[in-house]
Coordinates of C-alpha atoms and ligand atoms in Angstrom, one line a residue:
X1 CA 0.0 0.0 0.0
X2 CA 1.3 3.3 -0.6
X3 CA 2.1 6.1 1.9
X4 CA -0.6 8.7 2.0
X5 CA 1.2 12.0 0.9
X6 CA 2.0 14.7 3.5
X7 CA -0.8 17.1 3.9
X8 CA -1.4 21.1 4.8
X9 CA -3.9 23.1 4.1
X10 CA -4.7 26.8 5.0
X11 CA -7.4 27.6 7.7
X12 CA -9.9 30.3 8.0
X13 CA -13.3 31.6 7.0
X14 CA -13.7 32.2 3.9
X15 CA -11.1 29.7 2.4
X16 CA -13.2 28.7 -0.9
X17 CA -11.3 31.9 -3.1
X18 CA -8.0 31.4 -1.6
X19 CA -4.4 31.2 -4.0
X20 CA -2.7 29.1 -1.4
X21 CA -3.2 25.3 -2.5
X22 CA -2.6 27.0 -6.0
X23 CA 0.6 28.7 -4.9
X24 CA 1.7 25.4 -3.0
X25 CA 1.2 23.2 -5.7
X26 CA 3.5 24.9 -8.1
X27 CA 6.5 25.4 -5.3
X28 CA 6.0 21.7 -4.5
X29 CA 6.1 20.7 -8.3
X30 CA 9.1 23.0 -8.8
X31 CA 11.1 21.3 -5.6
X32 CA 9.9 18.0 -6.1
X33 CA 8.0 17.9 -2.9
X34 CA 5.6 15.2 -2.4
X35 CA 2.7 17.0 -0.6
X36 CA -0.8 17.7 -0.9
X37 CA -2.3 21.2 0.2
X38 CA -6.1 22.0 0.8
X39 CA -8.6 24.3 2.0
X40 CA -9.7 23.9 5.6
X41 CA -13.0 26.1 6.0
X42 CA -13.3 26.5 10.3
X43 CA -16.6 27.3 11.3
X44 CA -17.3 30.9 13.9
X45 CA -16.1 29.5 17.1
X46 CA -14.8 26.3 15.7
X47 CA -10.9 27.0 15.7
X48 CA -9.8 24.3 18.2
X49 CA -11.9 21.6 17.1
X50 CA -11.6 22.2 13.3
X51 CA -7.6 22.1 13.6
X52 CA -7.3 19.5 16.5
X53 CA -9.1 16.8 13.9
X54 CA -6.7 17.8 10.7
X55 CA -3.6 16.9 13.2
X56 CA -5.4 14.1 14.5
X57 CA -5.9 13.2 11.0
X58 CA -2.1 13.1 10.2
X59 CA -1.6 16.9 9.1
X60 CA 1.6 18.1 9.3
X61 CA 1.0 21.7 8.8
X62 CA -1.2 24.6 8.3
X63 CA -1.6 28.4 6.7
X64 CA -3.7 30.3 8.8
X65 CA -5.7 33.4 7.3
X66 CA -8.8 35.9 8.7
X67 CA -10.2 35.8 11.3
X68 CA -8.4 32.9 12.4
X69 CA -4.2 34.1 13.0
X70 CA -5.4 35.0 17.1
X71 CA -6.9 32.1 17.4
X72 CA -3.9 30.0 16.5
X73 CA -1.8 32.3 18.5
X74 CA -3.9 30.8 21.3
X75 CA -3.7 27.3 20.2
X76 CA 0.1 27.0 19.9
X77 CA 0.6 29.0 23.2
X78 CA 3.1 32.2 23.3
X79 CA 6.0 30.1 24.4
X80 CA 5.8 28.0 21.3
X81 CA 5.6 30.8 18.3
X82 CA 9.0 32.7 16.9
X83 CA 9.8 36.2 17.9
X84 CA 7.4 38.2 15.0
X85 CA 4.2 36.0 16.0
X86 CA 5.1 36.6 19.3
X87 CA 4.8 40.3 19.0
X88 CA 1.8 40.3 17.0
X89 CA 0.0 37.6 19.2
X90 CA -0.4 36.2 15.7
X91 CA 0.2 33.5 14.2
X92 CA -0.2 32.7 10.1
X93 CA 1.8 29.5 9.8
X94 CA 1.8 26.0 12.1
X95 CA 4.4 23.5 11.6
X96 CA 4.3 20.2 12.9
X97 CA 7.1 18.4 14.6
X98 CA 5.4 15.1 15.8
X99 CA 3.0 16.2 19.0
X100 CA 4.9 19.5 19.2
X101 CA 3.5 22.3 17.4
X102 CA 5.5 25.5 16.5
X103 CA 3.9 28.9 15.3
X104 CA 5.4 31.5 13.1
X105 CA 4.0 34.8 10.9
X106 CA 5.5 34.8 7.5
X107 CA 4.0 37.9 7.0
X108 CA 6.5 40.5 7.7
X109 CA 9.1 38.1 6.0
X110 CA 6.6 38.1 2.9
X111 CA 6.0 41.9 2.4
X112 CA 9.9 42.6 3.0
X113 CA 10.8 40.8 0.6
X114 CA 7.7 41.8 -1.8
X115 CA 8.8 45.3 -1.8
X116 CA 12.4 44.2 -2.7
X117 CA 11.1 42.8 -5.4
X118 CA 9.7 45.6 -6.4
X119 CA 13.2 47.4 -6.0
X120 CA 11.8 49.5 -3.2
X121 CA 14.1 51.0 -0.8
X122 CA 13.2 50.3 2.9
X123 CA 16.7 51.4 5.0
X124 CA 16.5 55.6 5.9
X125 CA 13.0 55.8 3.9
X126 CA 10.1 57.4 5.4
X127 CA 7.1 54.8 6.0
X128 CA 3.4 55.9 6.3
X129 CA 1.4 53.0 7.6
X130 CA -2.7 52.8 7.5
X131 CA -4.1 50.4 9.9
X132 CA -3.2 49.6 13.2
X133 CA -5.2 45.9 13.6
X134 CA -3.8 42.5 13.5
X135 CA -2.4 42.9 9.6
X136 CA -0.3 45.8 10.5
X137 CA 0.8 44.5 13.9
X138 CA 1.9 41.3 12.2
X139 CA 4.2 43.6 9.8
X140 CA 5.4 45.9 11.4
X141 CA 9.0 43.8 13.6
X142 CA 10.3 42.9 9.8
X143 CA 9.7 46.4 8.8
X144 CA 11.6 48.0 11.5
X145 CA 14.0 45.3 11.3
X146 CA 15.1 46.6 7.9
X147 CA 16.0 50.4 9.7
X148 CA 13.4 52.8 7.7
X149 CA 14.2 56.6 9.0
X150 CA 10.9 56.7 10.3
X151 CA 7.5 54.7 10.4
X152 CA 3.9 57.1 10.9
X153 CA 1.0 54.7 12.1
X154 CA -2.5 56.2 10.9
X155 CA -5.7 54.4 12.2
X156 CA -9.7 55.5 12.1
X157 CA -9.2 54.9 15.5
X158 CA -6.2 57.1 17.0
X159 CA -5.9 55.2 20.7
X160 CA -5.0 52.0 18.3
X161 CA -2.1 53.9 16.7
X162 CA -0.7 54.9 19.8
X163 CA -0.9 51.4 20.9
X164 CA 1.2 50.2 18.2
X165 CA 3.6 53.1 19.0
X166 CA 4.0 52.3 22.6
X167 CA 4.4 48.4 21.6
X168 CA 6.5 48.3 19.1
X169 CA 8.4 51.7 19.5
X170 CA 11.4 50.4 21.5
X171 CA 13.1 49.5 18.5
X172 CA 15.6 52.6 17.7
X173 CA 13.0 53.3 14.6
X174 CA 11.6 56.6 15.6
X175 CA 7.3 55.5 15.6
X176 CA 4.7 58.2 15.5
X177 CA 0.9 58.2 15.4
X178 CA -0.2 60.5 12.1
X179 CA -3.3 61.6 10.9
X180 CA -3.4 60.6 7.0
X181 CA -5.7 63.4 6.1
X182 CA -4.4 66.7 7.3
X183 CA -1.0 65.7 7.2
X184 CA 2.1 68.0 5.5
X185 CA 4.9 65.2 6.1
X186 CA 6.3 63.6 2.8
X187 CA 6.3 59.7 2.5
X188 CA 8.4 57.9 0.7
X189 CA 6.3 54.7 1.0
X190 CA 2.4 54.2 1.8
X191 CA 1.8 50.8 3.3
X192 CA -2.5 49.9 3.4
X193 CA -2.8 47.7 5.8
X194 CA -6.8 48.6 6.8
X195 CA -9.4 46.1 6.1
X196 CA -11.4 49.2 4.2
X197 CA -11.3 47.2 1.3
X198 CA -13.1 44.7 2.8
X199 CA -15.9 46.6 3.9
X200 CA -16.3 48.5 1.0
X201 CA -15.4 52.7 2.3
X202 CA -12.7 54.3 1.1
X203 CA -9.6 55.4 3.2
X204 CA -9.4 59.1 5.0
X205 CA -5.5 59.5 3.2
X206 CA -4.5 62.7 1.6
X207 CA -4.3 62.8 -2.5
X208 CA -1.0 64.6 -2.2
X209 CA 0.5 62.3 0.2
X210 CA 0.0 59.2 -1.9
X211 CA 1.1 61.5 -4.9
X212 CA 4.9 61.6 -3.8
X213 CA 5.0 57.8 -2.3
X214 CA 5.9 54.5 -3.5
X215 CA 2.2 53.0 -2.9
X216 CA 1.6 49.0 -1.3
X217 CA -1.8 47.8 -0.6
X218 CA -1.6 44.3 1.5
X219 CA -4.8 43.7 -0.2
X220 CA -5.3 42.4 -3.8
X221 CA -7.8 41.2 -6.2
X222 CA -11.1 43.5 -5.9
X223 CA -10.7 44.1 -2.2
X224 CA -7.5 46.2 -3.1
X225 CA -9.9 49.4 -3.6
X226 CA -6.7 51.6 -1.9
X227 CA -4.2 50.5 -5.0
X228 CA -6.7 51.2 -7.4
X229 CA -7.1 55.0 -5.7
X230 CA -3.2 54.9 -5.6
X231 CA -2.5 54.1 -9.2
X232 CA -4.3 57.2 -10.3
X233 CA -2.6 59.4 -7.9
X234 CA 1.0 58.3 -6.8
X235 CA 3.9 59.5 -9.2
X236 CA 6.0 56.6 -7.9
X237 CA 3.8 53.6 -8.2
X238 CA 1.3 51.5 -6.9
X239 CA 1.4 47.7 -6.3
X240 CA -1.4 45.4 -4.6
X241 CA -0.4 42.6 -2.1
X242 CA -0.5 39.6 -4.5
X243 CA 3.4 39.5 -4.2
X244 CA 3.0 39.1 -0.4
X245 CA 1.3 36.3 -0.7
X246 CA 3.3 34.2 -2.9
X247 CA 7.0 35.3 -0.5
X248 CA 4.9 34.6 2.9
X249 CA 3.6 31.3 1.5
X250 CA 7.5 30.4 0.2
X251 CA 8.3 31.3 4.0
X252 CA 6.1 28.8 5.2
X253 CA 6.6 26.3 2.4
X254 CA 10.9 26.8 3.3
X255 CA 9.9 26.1 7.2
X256 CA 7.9 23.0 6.4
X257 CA 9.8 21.6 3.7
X258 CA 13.1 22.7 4.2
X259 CA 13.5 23.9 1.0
X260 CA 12.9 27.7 0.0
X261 CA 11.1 27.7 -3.6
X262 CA 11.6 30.2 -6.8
X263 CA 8.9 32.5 -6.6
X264 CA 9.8 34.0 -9.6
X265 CA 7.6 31.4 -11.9
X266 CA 4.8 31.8 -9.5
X267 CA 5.1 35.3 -9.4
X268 CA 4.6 35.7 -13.3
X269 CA 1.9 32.5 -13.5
X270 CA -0.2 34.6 -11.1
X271 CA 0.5 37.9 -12.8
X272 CA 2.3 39.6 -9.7
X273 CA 4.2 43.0 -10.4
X274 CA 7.6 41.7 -11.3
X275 CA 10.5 43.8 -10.8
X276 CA 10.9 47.6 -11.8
X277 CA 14.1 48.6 -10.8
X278 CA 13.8 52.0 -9.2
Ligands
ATR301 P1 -6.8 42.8 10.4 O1 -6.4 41.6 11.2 O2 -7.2 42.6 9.0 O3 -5.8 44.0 10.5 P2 -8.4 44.2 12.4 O4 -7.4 43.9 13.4 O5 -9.9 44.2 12.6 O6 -8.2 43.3 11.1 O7 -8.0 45.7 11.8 C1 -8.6 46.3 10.8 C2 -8.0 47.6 10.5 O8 -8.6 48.2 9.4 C3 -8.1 48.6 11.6 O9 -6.9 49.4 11.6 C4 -9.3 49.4 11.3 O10 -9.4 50.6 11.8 P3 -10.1 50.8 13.3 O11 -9.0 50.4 14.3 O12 -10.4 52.2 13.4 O13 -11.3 49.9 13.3 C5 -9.1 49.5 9.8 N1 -10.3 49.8 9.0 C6 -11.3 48.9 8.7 N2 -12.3 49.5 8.0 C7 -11.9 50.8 7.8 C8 -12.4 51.9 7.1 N3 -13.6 51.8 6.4 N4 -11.7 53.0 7.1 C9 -10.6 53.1 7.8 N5 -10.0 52.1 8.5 C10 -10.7 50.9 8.5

């Protein structure tokens, strides 16, 4: 009898539109990785139960998207997740090592490296970041790691900002709560990280501050209503978050599988911005 193949999947709610067992498939065909990868709805409230039975089940790992990244926090305990889930009490990627289960967010790694793709500057530039919820949060340690001048934290909701500021604002990188509106400071890069997108209302940002900034929208596909805003508008460029996804998801495929894929091929099969050498 043959040996079932090793199997992952990405949890959340919705799961039925995701890219990932699409993304997966090609790094594993690329590596020759034997694997399988599939969609793992969780129902409100279901979290523990839903994941319990895919491990029970022989799962060896899983990607975890909204609303479900707190709730695996939870599950693999704080002592058990690397230093950026740690500080986002987040967690987007579980890897199995027989009954011990590790948690780590690709995310920061992912959007780093997205924006060097893009041949985006991050060291002495001058971030403006919208959104100070779990997506930012989960960002922010890899962005600071990579010693921006400054990073500006704008939020609907003010007291969230400053949270950020007093959380993550230990870090030599000078953090400051800004009002994206009213605003005269000069960006060199806007980051969305809101969920506007999502419900449908446009962001409270300044024309002329997206007009002199490099623009990034974590979003992508028709939620990412910012980039489209930001293509009209910025003189620099504007790029949705489809280039996240593919470098978070090699991340997590590199801490599974030992092996750290090409995004490149996935990058142009999924139509993702390819370089542009600014
Ligand atoms: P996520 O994990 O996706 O970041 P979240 O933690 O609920 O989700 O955070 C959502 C973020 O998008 C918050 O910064 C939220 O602003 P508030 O803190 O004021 O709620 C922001 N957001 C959502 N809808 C928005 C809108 N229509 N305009 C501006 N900001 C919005």
């Amino acid at each position: 009898m043959s040996k079932a193949l090793d199997l992952y999947a990405v949890a959340g709610n919705p799961v039925d539109h995701s890219l990932s067992p699409r993304i997966h498939a090609l790094f594993a065909e690329a590596t020759g990785q034997a694997m399988e990868y599939t969609r793992l709805p969780v129902p409100h409230g279901q979290f523990d139960v839903t994941v319990g039975a895919f491990f029970e089940a022989g799962g060896c790992g899983l990607n975890i998207t909204l609303p479900c990244k707190q709730d695996a926090y939870r599950w693999v305990t704080p002592a058990r997740c690397d230093a950026a889930a740690a500080r986002a009490q987040a967690v987007n990627t579980i890897v199995r090592h027989g009954d011990d289960y590790l948690g780590y967010n690709t995310d920061g790694v992912g959007l780093v490296r997205d924006l060097e793709h893009l041949g985006v500057t991050l060291s002495g530039s001058r971030i403006l970041l919208l959104g100070a919820g779990g997506a930012v949060q989960g960002v922010l340690p890899a962005l600071i790691g990579k010693t921006p001048a400054s990073i500006a934290i704008a939020n609907r909701t003010a007291a969230k900002a400053a949270d950020c500021v007093r959380r993550f604002g230990q870090s030599g990188v000078p953090l400051r709560v800004e009002d994206a509106a009213t605003t005269t400071a000069t960006f060199d890069l806007v980051i969305n990280g809101t969920s506007a997108g999502l419900t449908g209302s446009g962001l409270d940002v300044a024309d002329g501050v997206l007009r002199e900034a490099v623009c990034y929208d974590m979003m992508y596909g028709p939620k990412a209503v910012f980039v489209t805003r930001a293509r009209s508008v910025s003189r620099y460029g504007a790029f949705d978050g489809l280039g996240m996804l593919i470098e978070q998801a090699a991340e997590a495929f590199r801490l599974w599988r030992g092996v750290h894929p090409d995004t490149r091929q996935v990058r142009t099969l999924l139509g993702a911005q390819v370089e542009r050498g600014r």
